[in-house]
mmCIF file of C-alpha atoms and ligand atoms in Angstrom:
data_model
loop_
_atom_site.group_PDB
_atom_site.id
_atom_site.type_symbol
_atom_site.label_atom_id
_atom_site.label_comp_id
_atom_site.label_asym_id
_atom_site.label_seq_id
_atom_site.Cartn_x
_atom_site.Cartn_y
_atom_site.Cartn_z
ATOM 1 C CA MET A 296 57.130 144.345 -9.933
ATOM 2 C CA ALA A 297 58.917 145.954 -6.859
ATOM 3 C CA PRO A 298 62.447 145.280 -5.736
ATOM 4 C CA ARG A 299 62.711 142.641 -3.988
ATOM 5 C CA ILE A 300 64.274 144.149 -0.678
ATOM 6 C CA CYS A 301 67.054 143.160 1.613
ATOM 7 C CA ALA A 302 66.382 139.720 3.625
ATOM 8 C CA LEU A 303 68.735 141.176 6.434
ATOM 9 C CA CYS A 304 68.129 144.609 6.592
ATOM 10 C CA GLU A 305 64.987 145.106 4.889
ATOM 11 C CA GLN A 306 65.820 148.621 3.670
ATOM 12 C CA SER A 307 68.209 147.963 0.467
ATOM 13 C CA ARG A 308 67.338 146.263 -3.055
ATOM 14 C CA ALA A 309 68.861 143.168 -2.647
ATOM 15 C CA MET A 310 71.376 142.508 -5.192
ATOM 16 C CA LEU A 311 71.751 138.729 -5.570
ATOM 17 C CA LYS A 312 71.156 135.533 -3.893
ATOM 18 C CA ARG A 313 73.351 134.198 -1.434
ATOM 19 C CA PRO A 314 74.235 130.995 -1.995
ATOM 20 C CA LYS A 315 75.285 129.157 0.584
ATOM 21 C CA THR A 316 71.378 130.493 2.647
ATOM 22 C CA GLY A 317 68.827 130.792 -0.561
ATOM 23 C CA GLN A 318 68.420 134.255 1.083
ATOM 24 C CA GLN A 319 67.922 137.568 -1.321
ATOM 25 C CA ILE A 320 70.302 140.362 0.083
ATOM 26 C CA CYS A 321 71.884 143.374 -0.526
ATOM 27 C CA LYS A 322 75.837 143.902 -1.075
ATOM 28 C CA ASP A 323 76.583 145.490 1.818
ATOM 29 C CA CYS A 324 75.215 142.709 4.201
ATOM 30 C CA PHE A 325 76.710 139.879 1.484
ATOM 31 C CA PHE A 326 80.316 141.403 2.573
ATOM 32 C CA TYR A 327 79.509 141.804 5.830
ATOM 33 C CA VAL A 328 78.106 138.370 6.348
ATOM 34 C CA PHE A 329 81.431 136.571 4.402
ATOM 35 C CA GLU A 330 82.949 138.509 6.684
ATOM 36 C CA THR A 331 81.976 137.977 10.045
ATOM 37 C CA GLU A 332 81.522 134.852 9.629
ATOM 38 C CA VAL A 333 85.042 134.177 8.961
ATOM 39 C CA HIS A 334 86.017 136.330 12.220
ATOM 40 C CA ASN A 335 83.296 134.211 13.499
ATOM 41 C CA THR A 336 85.391 130.554 12.018
ATOM 42 C CA ILE A 337 88.462 132.614 12.960
ATOM 43 C CA THR A 338 88.017 133.266 17.091
ATOM 44 C CA GLU A 339 86.043 130.487 17.974
ATOM 45 C CA SER A 340 89.145 128.200 16.420
ATOM 46 C CA LYS A 341 91.608 130.206 17.994
ATOM 47 C CA LEU A 342 93.671 130.299 15.686
ATOM 48 C CA PHE A 343 95.509 133.892 16.358
ATOM 49 C CA LYS A 344 97.318 135.688 19.008
ATOM 50 C CA VAL A 345 98.203 139.812 19.389
ATOM 51 C CA GLY A 346 101.711 139.797 17.670
ATOM 52 C CA ASP A 347 101.097 136.182 15.463
ATOM 53 C CA ARG A 348 102.984 137.107 11.787
ATOM 54 C CA VAL A 349 100.911 135.294 9.381
ATOM 55 C CA ALA A 350 101.853 134.097 5.833
ATOM 56 C CA ILE A 351 99.145 133.629 3.556
ATOM 57 C CA GLY A 352 99.605 131.259 0.856
ATOM 58 C CA ALA A 353 99.075 133.693 -2.046
ATOM 59 C CA SER A 354 98.945 132.057 -5.969
ATOM 60 C CA GLY A 355 96.785 135.649 -7.307
ATOM 61 C CA GLY A 356 93.727 133.006 -8.028
ATOM 62 C CA LYS A 357 89.825 133.907 -6.923
ATOM 63 C CA ASP A 358 90.326 131.689 -3.082
ATOM 64 C CA SER A 359 93.806 133.468 -1.958
ATOM 65 C CA THR A 360 92.964 137.332 -3.548
ATOM 66 C CA VAL A 361 90.023 137.111 -1.219
ATOM 67 C CA LEU A 362 91.522 135.577 2.033
ATOM 68 C CA ALA A 363 94.742 138.316 2.034
ATOM 69 C CA TYR A 364 91.815 141.285 1.632
ATOM 70 C CA VAL A 365 89.463 139.439 4.419
ATOM 71 C CA MET A 366 92.615 139.150 6.630
ATOM 72 C CA LYS A 367 93.532 142.789 6.096
ATOM 73 C CA THR A 368 89.753 143.701 6.553
ATOM 74 C CA LEU A 369 89.582 141.132 9.690
ATOM 75 C CA ASN A 370 93.138 142.428 10.771
ATOM 76 C CA GLU A 371 92.095 145.902 11.367
ATOM 77 C CA ARG A 372 88.750 146.423 12.030
ATOM 78 C CA TYR A 373 89.256 143.900 15.041
ATOM 79 C CA ASN A 374 92.366 145.098 15.915
ATOM 80 C CA TYR A 375 93.971 141.012 15.793
ATOM 81 C CA GLY A 376 97.475 142.344 15.740
ATOM 82 C CA LEU A 377 98.892 140.328 13.441
ATOM 83 C CA ASP A 378 101.547 141.340 10.788
ATOM 84 C CA LEU A 379 100.652 139.480 7.669
ATOM 85 C CA PHE A 380 102.733 138.285 4.176
ATOM 86 C CA LEU A 381 102.312 137.634 1.309
ATOM 87 C CA LEU A 382 104.029 133.977 0.565
ATOM 88 C CA SER A 383 103.459 132.621 -2.634
ATOM 89 C CA ILE A 384 105.095 129.618 -5.042
ATOM 90 C CA ASP A 385 106.159 129.738 -7.826
ATOM 91 C CA GLU A 386 106.068 125.668 -9.597
ATOM 92 C CA GLY A 387 107.746 127.420 -12.202
ATOM 93 C CA ILE A 388 104.971 126.808 -14.870
ATOM 94 C CA THR A 389 105.514 128.551 -18.329
ATOM 95 C CA GLY A 390 101.436 130.706 -19.365
ATOM 96 C CA TYR A 391 99.979 130.208 -15.709
ATOM 97 C CA ARG A 392 102.016 130.506 -13.078
ATOM 98 C CA ASP A 393 104.034 133.134 -14.692
ATOM 99 C CA ASP A 394 101.601 135.519 -15.074
ATOM 100 C CA SER A 395 99.224 134.939 -11.509
ATOM 101 C CA LEU A 396 102.297 135.961 -9.879
ATOM 102 C CA GLU A 397 101.894 139.032 -11.589
ATOM 103 C CA THR A 398 98.633 139.498 -10.080
ATOM 104 C CA VAL A 399 99.998 138.507 -6.503
ATOM 105 C CA LYS A 400 102.892 141.076 -7.210
ATOM 106 C CA ARG A 401 100.034 144.205 -7.414
ATOM 107 C CA ASN A 402 97.663 142.644 -4.140
ATOM 108 C CA GLN A 403 101.037 143.244 -2.961
ATOM 109 C CA GLN A 404 100.348 147.325 -3.701
ATOM 110 C CA GLN A 405 96.587 147.108 -3.153
ATOM 111 C CA TYR A 406 96.352 145.510 0.155
ATOM 112 C CA ASP A 407 100.300 147.359 1.343
ATOM 113 C CA MET A 408 101.831 143.728 2.025
ATOM 114 C CA PRO A 409 105.462 142.030 1.851
ATOM 115 C CA LEU A 410 105.467 139.323 -1.052
ATOM 116 C CA LYS A 411 107.983 136.305 -0.685
ATOM 117 C CA ILE A 412 108.174 134.755 -3.773
ATOM 118 C CA LEU A 413 110.062 130.920 -3.322
ATOM 119 C CA SER A 414 110.299 128.752 -6.500
ATOM 120 C CA TYR A 415 110.650 125.725 -7.044
ATOM 121 C CA ASP A 416 113.582 125.879 -9.574
ATOM 122 C CA GLU A 417 115.917 127.357 -6.554
ATOM 123 C CA LEU A 418 114.439 124.920 -4.216
ATOM 124 C CA TYR A 419 114.478 121.344 -5.657
ATOM 125 C CA GLY A 420 116.078 122.345 -8.932
ATOM 126 C CA TRP A 421 112.844 121.466 -11.062
ATOM 127 C CA THR A 422 110.625 123.467 -12.467
ATOM 128 C CA MET A 423 107.139 121.893 -13.164
ATOM 129 C CA ASP A 424 107.591 122.398 -16.755
ATOM 130 C CA ALA A 425 110.927 120.137 -16.631
ATOM 131 C CA ILE A 426 109.415 117.476 -13.847
ATOM 132 C CA VAL A 427 105.915 117.147 -16.824
ATOM 133 C CA SER A 428 108.328 117.147 -20.305
ATOM 134 C CA GLN A 429 109.900 113.640 -17.685
ATOM 135 C CA VAL A 430 107.490 112.313 -16.022
ATOM 136 C CA GLY A 431 104.156 113.436 -18.389
ATOM 137 C CA ARG A 432 100.375 114.243 -17.073
ATOM 138 C CA LYS A 433 99.302 111.296 -15.168
ATOM 139 C CA ASN A 434 100.869 112.393 -11.555
ATOM 140 C CA ASN A 435 101.951 115.795 -11.998
ATOM 141 C CA CYS A 436 99.990 116.385 -9.310
ATOM 142 C CA THR A 437 101.620 114.429 -7.041
ATOM 143 C CA PHE A 438 104.407 115.731 -7.673
ATOM 144 C CA CYS A 439 104.083 119.354 -8.071
ATOM 145 C CA GLY A 440 101.385 119.110 -4.090
ATOM 146 C CA VAL A 441 104.742 117.641 -1.988
ATOM 147 C CA PHE A 442 106.676 119.506 -3.669
ATOM 148 C CA ARG A 443 104.129 122.619 -2.713
ATOM 149 C CA ARG A 444 103.924 121.865 0.480
ATOM 150 C CA GLN A 445 107.245 122.009 1.476
ATOM 151 C CA ALA A 446 108.369 124.844 -0.216
ATOM 152 C CA LEU A 447 105.569 126.858 2.227
ATOM 153 C CA ASP A 448 106.390 125.708 4.544
ATOM 154 C CA ARG A 449 110.295 126.858 4.061
ATOM 155 C CA GLY A 450 109.276 129.565 2.578
ATOM 156 C CA ALA A 451 107.483 130.299 5.919
ATOM 157 C CA ALA A 452 110.811 129.750 8.191
ATOM 158 C CA MET A 453 112.291 132.247 6.171
ATOM 159 C CA LEU A 454 109.805 134.802 6.906
ATOM 160 C CA ASN A 455 110.174 133.546 10.583
ATOM 161 C CA VAL A 456 106.022 134.004 10.902
ATOM 162 C CA ASP A 457 103.908 131.637 13.019
ATOM 163 C CA HIS A 458 101.321 130.368 10.968
ATOM 164 C CA ILE A 459 100.244 129.911 7.259
ATOM 165 C CA VAL A 460 97.047 130.467 6.282
ATOM 166 C CA THR A 461 95.982 128.944 3.483
ATOM 167 C CA GLY A 462 92.903 129.720 1.429
ATOM 168 C CA HIS A 463 91.454 126.062 1.251
ATOM 169 C CA ASN A 464 88.046 126.881 1.210
ATOM 170 C CA ALA A 465 84.484 124.337 2.259
ATOM 171 C CA ASP A 466 84.270 122.574 -1.380
ATOM 172 C CA ASP A 467 87.773 121.919 -0.951
ATOM 173 C CA ILE A 468 88.051 120.208 2.117
ATOM 174 C CA ALA A 469 84.364 118.246 1.154
ATOM 175 C CA GLU A 470 84.991 117.383 -1.749
ATOM 176 C CA THR A 471 88.715 115.933 0.267
ATOM 177 C CA VAL A 472 86.099 113.992 2.305
ATOM 178 C CA LEU A 473 84.655 112.702 -0.473
ATOM 179 C CA MET A 474 87.853 111.784 -1.608
ATOM 180 C CA ASN A 475 88.717 109.849 1.408
ATOM 181 C CA ILE A 476 85.946 107.795 2.037
ATOM 182 C CA MET A 477 85.776 106.977 -1.800
ATOM 183 C CA ARG A 478 89.192 106.100 -1.277
ATOM 184 C CA GLY A 479 88.995 104.223 2.284
ATOM 185 C CA ASP A 480 91.643 106.213 4.071
ATOM 186 C CA ILE A 481 89.811 107.240 7.709
ATOM 187 C CA ALA A 482 92.697 107.356 8.983
ATOM 188 C CA ARG A 483 93.327 110.471 6.489
ATOM 189 C CA LEU A 484 89.882 111.271 6.729
ATOM 190 C CA GLY A 485 90.037 111.580 10.324
ATOM 191 C CA ARG A 486 92.235 115.191 10.259
ATOM 192 C CA CYS A 487 91.111 116.291 6.861
ATOM 193 C CA THR A 488 87.714 118.712 8.543
ATOM 194 C CA SER A 489 90.923 119.699 10.748
ATOM 195 C CA ILE A 490 90.812 123.587 10.647
ATOM 196 C CA CYS A 491 94.390 123.526 11.796
ATOM 197 C CA THR A 492 97.722 121.286 11.761
ATOM 198 C CA GLN A 493 100.742 121.545 12.156
ATOM 199 C CA GLY A 494 103.909 122.171 10.101
ATOM 200 C CA GLU A 495 107.722 122.472 10.250
ATOM 201 C CA ASP A 496 109.162 123.654 13.286
ATOM 202 C CA THR A 497 106.245 124.601 14.316
ATOM 203 C CA ILE A 498 104.796 126.665 12.138
ATOM 204 C CA ARG A 499 100.912 125.958 11.642
ATOM 205 C CA ARG A 500 98.730 125.713 9.160
ATOM 206 C CA SER A 501 95.333 126.701 9.242
ATOM 207 C CA LYS A 502 91.900 127.044 6.562
ATOM 208 C CA PRO A 503 90.030 130.574 7.908
ATOM 209 C CA PHE A 504 87.524 129.759 4.770
ATOM 210 C CA LYS A 505 87.011 126.032 5.812
ATOM 211 C CA TYR A 506 83.488 126.667 5.791
ATOM 212 C CA ALA A 507 82.796 129.756 2.836
ATOM 213 C CA TYR A 508 81.363 128.347 -0.436
ATOM 214 C CA GLU A 509 83.726 128.612 -3.368
ATOM 215 C CA LYS A 510 80.404 130.238 -4.823
ATOM 216 C CA GLU A 511 80.615 133.155 -2.723
ATOM 217 C CA ILE A 512 84.100 133.912 -2.853
ATOM 218 C CA VAL A 513 83.784 133.894 -6.121
ATOM 219 C CA MET A 514 80.448 136.052 -5.521
ATOM 220 C CA TYR A 515 82.584 137.884 -2.821
ATOM 221 C CA ALA A 516 86.207 138.685 -5.175
ATOM 222 C CA TYR A 517 83.202 139.706 -8.481
ATOM 223 C CA PHE A 518 81.335 142.514 -6.202
ATOM 224 C CA LYS A 519 84.585 143.779 -4.537
ATOM 225 C CA LYS A 520 85.800 143.786 -7.574
ATOM 226 C CA LEU A 521 89.351 142.779 -6.611
ATOM 227 C CA ASP A 522 92.383 141.568 -9.072
ATOM 228 C CA TYR A 523 92.520 138.156 -9.367
ATOM 229 C CA PHE A 524 93.372 135.431 -11.953
ATOM 230 C CA SER A 525 90.970 133.144 -13.122
ATOM 231 C CA THR A 526 92.633 130.735 -15.794
ATOM 232 C CA GLU A 527 92.955 126.755 -14.547
ATOM 233 C CA CYS A 528 96.359 125.743 -14.744
ATOM 234 C CA ILE A 529 97.823 123.800 -18.016
ATOM 235 C CA TYR A 530 98.825 121.040 -16.754
ATOM 236 C CA SER A 531 95.265 118.299 -16.099
ATOM 237 C CA PRO A 532 93.638 118.963 -12.974
ATOM 238 C CA ASP A 533 93.660 115.579 -10.783
ATOM 239 C CA ALA A 534 91.193 113.684 -11.972
ATOM 240 C CA TYR A 535 90.027 111.540 -9.036
ATOM 241 C CA ARG A 536 89.283 114.745 -7.244
ATOM 242 C CA GLY A 537 87.456 116.019 -10.645
ATOM 243 C CA HIS A 538 84.940 113.273 -9.696
ATOM 244 C CA ALA A 539 84.365 114.279 -6.171
ATOM 245 C CA ARG A 540 83.885 117.995 -8.363
ATOM 246 C CA VAL A 541 81.551 117.184 -10.048
ATOM 247 C CA PHE A 542 79.457 114.752 -7.429
ATOM 248 C CA LEU A 543 79.901 117.546 -5.195
ATOM 249 C CA LYS A 544 78.518 119.579 -7.736
ATOM 250 C CA ASP A 545 76.038 117.725 -8.053
ATOM 251 C CA LEU A 546 74.812 117.905 -4.493
ATOM 252 C CA GLU A 547 75.315 121.021 -3.731
ATOM 253 C CA ALA A 548 72.457 121.751 -6.945
ATOM 254 C CA ALA A 549 69.812 119.784 -5.096
ATOM 255 C CA ARG A 550 71.096 120.893 -1.945
ATOM 256 C CA PRO A 551 72.691 123.066 -0.712
ATOM 257 C CA SER A 552 73.396 122.648 2.389
ATOM 258 C CA ALA A 553 75.568 119.515 1.306
ATOM 259 C CA ILE A 554 79.075 120.634 1.789
ATOM 260 C CA ILE A 555 78.619 122.016 4.713
ATOM 261 C CA ASP A 556 76.770 118.805 6.073
ATOM 262 C CA ILE A 557 79.376 116.454 4.089
ATOM 263 C CA ILE A 558 82.417 118.701 6.075
ATOM 264 C CA HIS A 559 80.665 118.576 9.454
ATOM 265 C CA SER A 560 79.964 114.426 9.048
ATOM 266 C CA GLY A 561 83.555 114.335 8.354
ATOM 267 C CA GLU A 562 84.216 116.109 11.624
ATOM 268 C CA ALA A 563 81.906 113.512 13.054
ATOM 269 C CA PHE A 564 83.617 110.742 12.377
ATOM 270 C CA GLU A 565 85.288 108.762 15.655
ATOM 271 C CA ILE A 566 88.052 106.957 14.051
ATOM 272 C CA ARG A 567 88.990 103.545 16.541
ATOM 273 C CA ASP A 568 92.899 103.678 17.930
ATOM 274 C CA GLU A 569 93.363 101.086 16.138
ATOM 275 C CA VAL A 570 93.306 103.255 12.438
ATOM 276 C CA LYS A 571 95.385 105.757 14.439
ATOM 277 C CA ALA A 572 97.691 103.350 15.695
ATOM 278 C CA THR A 573 98.869 102.681 12.091
ATOM 279 C CA GLN A 574 99.927 106.068 11.995
ATOM 280 C CA LYS A 575 103.589 106.218 11.046
ATOM 281 C CA VAL A 576 105.800 108.000 13.323
ATOM 282 C CA GLN A 577 106.944 111.115 12.229
ATOM 283 C CA GLN A 578 111.008 111.808 12.218
ATOM 284 C CA THR A 579 113.074 114.069 10.858
ATOM 285 C CA CYS A 580 114.415 113.253 6.723
ATOM 286 C CA GLN A 581 117.990 112.062 6.517
ATOM 287 C CA ARG A 582 118.519 114.005 3.765
ATOM 288 C CA CYS A 583 117.166 117.266 4.264
ATOM 289 C CA GLY A 584 116.243 117.339 8.114
ATOM 290 C CA TYR A 585 111.987 118.537 7.035
ATOM 291 C CA MET A 586 109.589 116.075 9.019
ATOM 292 C CA SER A 587 108.460 112.767 7.359
ATOM 293 C CA SER A 588 107.567 109.590 8.513
ATOM 294 C CA ASN A 589 110.143 107.850 6.599
ATOM 295 C CA THR A 590 114.047 108.041 6.466
ATOM 296 C CA LEU A 591 113.255 109.976 3.089
ATOM 297 C CA CYS A 592 111.131 112.273 3.452
ATOM 298 C CA LYS A 593 108.190 112.178 0.308
ATOM 299 C CA ALA A 594 109.802 114.997 -1.586
ATOM 300 C CA CYS A 595 113.656 113.962 -1.601
ATOM 301 C CA THR A 596 112.079 111.342 -2.432
ATOM 302 C CA LEU A 597 110.542 112.394 -5.587
ATOM 303 C CA LEU A 598 113.178 114.587 -6.121
ATOM 304 C CA GLU A 599 115.682 111.145 -6.342
ATOM 305 C CA GLY A 600 113.353 109.436 -8.872
ATOM 306 C CA LEU A 601 113.259 112.174 -11.190
ATOM 307 C CA GLU A 602 117.394 112.133 -10.546
ATOM 308 C CA ARG A 603 116.898 109.168 -11.047
ATOM 309 C CA GLY A 604 114.624 108.015 -14.713
ATOM 310 C CA MET A 605 112.947 105.875 -11.830
ATOM 311 C CA VAL A 606 109.762 108.670 -11.643
ATOM 312 C CA ASP A 607 107.156 106.136 -9.606
ATOM 313 C CA ALA A 608 109.848 105.519 -6.392
ATOM 314 C CA GLY A 609 107.623 108.905 -4.824
ATOM 315 C CA ILE A 610 104.198 107.278 -5.996
ATOM 316 C CA THR A 611 104.056 103.809 -5.677
ATOM 317 C CA ASP A 612 105.350 101.235 -3.323
ATOM 318 C CA LYS A 613 106.841 98.931 -5.761
ATOM 319 C CA GLY A 614 108.630 101.362 -7.070
ATOM 320 C CA ARG A 615 109.936 102.740 -4.046
ATOM 321 C CA LYS A 616 110.594 99.271 -2.744
ATOM 322 C CA LYS A 617 112.536 99.374 -6.603
ATOM 323 C CA LEU A 618 114.501 102.499 -5.696
ATOM 324 C CA ASP A 619 114.947 101.003 -2.262
ATOM 325 C CA ALA A 620 116.671 98.054 -3.329
ATOM 326 C CA GLU A 621 119.367 99.362 -6.119
ATOM 327 C CA GLY A 622 120.624 101.866 -3.002
ATOM 328 C CA PRO A 623 121.323 105.985 -2.286
ATOM 329 C CA SER A 624 122.197 108.213 -5.562
ATOM 330 C CA ARG A 625 126.117 109.776 -5.990
ATOM 331 C CA GLU A 626 123.818 112.929 -6.887
ATOM 332 C CA SER A 627 122.718 112.399 -3.805
ATOM 333 C CA LEU A 628 124.113 115.695 -2.845
ATOM 334 C CA ARG A 629 122.318 118.054 -4.985
ATOM 335 C CA THR A 630 119.181 117.526 -3.702
ATOM 336 C CA ILE A 631 117.616 120.249 -0.923
ATOM 337 C CA SER A 632 120.399 119.106 2.501
ATOM 338 C CA PHE A 633 120.354 123.079 2.371
ATOM 339 C CA TYR A 634 116.888 123.576 4.508
ATOM 340 C CA LYS A 635 118.261 124.417 7.941
ATOM 341 C CA PRO A 636 114.634 125.104 10.029
ATOM 342 C CA PRO A 637 115.044 129.255 11.633
ATOM 343 C CA SER A 638 116.646 129.342 14.743
ATOM 344 C CA GLY A 639 116.608 132.677 16.735
ATOM 345 C CA ASN A 640 115.446 135.936 14.327
ATOM 346 C CA PRO A 641 116.770 135.272 11.173
ATOM 347 C CA THR A 642 117.172 138.728 9.203
ATOM 348 C CA ILE A 643 114.818 137.950 6.106
ATOM 349 C CA THR A 644 114.994 140.022 3.037
ATOM 350 C CA VAL A 645 111.142 140.489 1.148
ATOM 351 C CA GLU A 646 109.746 142.148 -1.415
ATOM 352 C CA THR A 647 108.069 145.321 0.353
ATOM 353 C CA SER A 648 105.767 147.553 -1.703
ATOM 354 C CA SER A 649 106.759 150.388 -2.616
HETATM 355 FE FE1 SF4 B 961 99.922 121.531 -9.397
HETATM 356 FE FE2 SF4 B 961 98.466 119.915 -10.779
HETATM 357 FE FE3 SF4 B 961 97.417 122.144 -9.469
HETATM 358 FE FE4 SF4 B 961 98.454 122.594 -11.676
HETATM 359 S S1 SF4 B 961 96.535 121.164 -11.866
HETATM 360 S S2 SF4 B 961 99.484 123.800 -9.584
HETATM 361 S S3 SF4 B 961 100.582 120.984 -12.233
HETATM 362 S S4 SF4 B 961 99.098 120.641 -8.401
#
């Protein structure tokens, strides 16, 4: 049988079937269409302007490794004029994050980008290993997710960047749409498909892989022979998201466009003003100065609960009320009050490639 010819260039031999479209194409055409779609996402959403300093949230996993590689490629190809940095958060998970950070350090050399690593231990005085030993494996991802979000903002502020980009892909966003529908969280549903959100102190946060399929990211990493870390976290992943993921994979198997269709459906929802009005007014945390919709931000509430052995304080309303009823902790000063958003152009120290 004659080899199948690439459906795009109609010259080279087709090497793969594109998960998003089902087209049989060659490797070079796959690289080109994948990169061009990300470029189109970036330009159509006007994510960056010339001179922006952009931190790439880098875990060493496939998504962020491909993101760093593609951002570097597009920045050079299309003269975006960006200063790119790698920003890694060390959650303190022995046997997982310590190994994946070694991959990020190699990526730093391979892509010639400055790298900043910030740990939960230095920011919060707790590692995820210590948190799991206290709270068990049920709500560990809640702690981890809240702490990571703040840690990224803090690392970005230390790097004095304008923008953080993360490797969230189309599958992640479609899963989040499904989860918000299943929870009936309409206010979040209205926000979760936004490509760009505002982080702390005007640092924007965006997802250039919003329309990139996970399978294509894996394929890209594989054919480009990128150096990434593929082991799952040793602590159980978010069980509820796991159900949404399985459901989405079933839908994708039946109809590959399901992922994009779900994202478009999420984008098309119009949220009524009454629902928007239930969103709390933004203020700053009285303890650490981070943006918050309560007097204490979520991370400070979780830390307070950890310090006082009331692990439900930041998880359930009942736990929070119990914490409030007991009054402020004498130990509260050992939390994260050192944080100050930068003013002017602070001197930063980053690990640079030699
Ligand atoms: Fe953190 Fe949970 Fe992800 Fe592990 S699976 S890195 S504990 S959020």
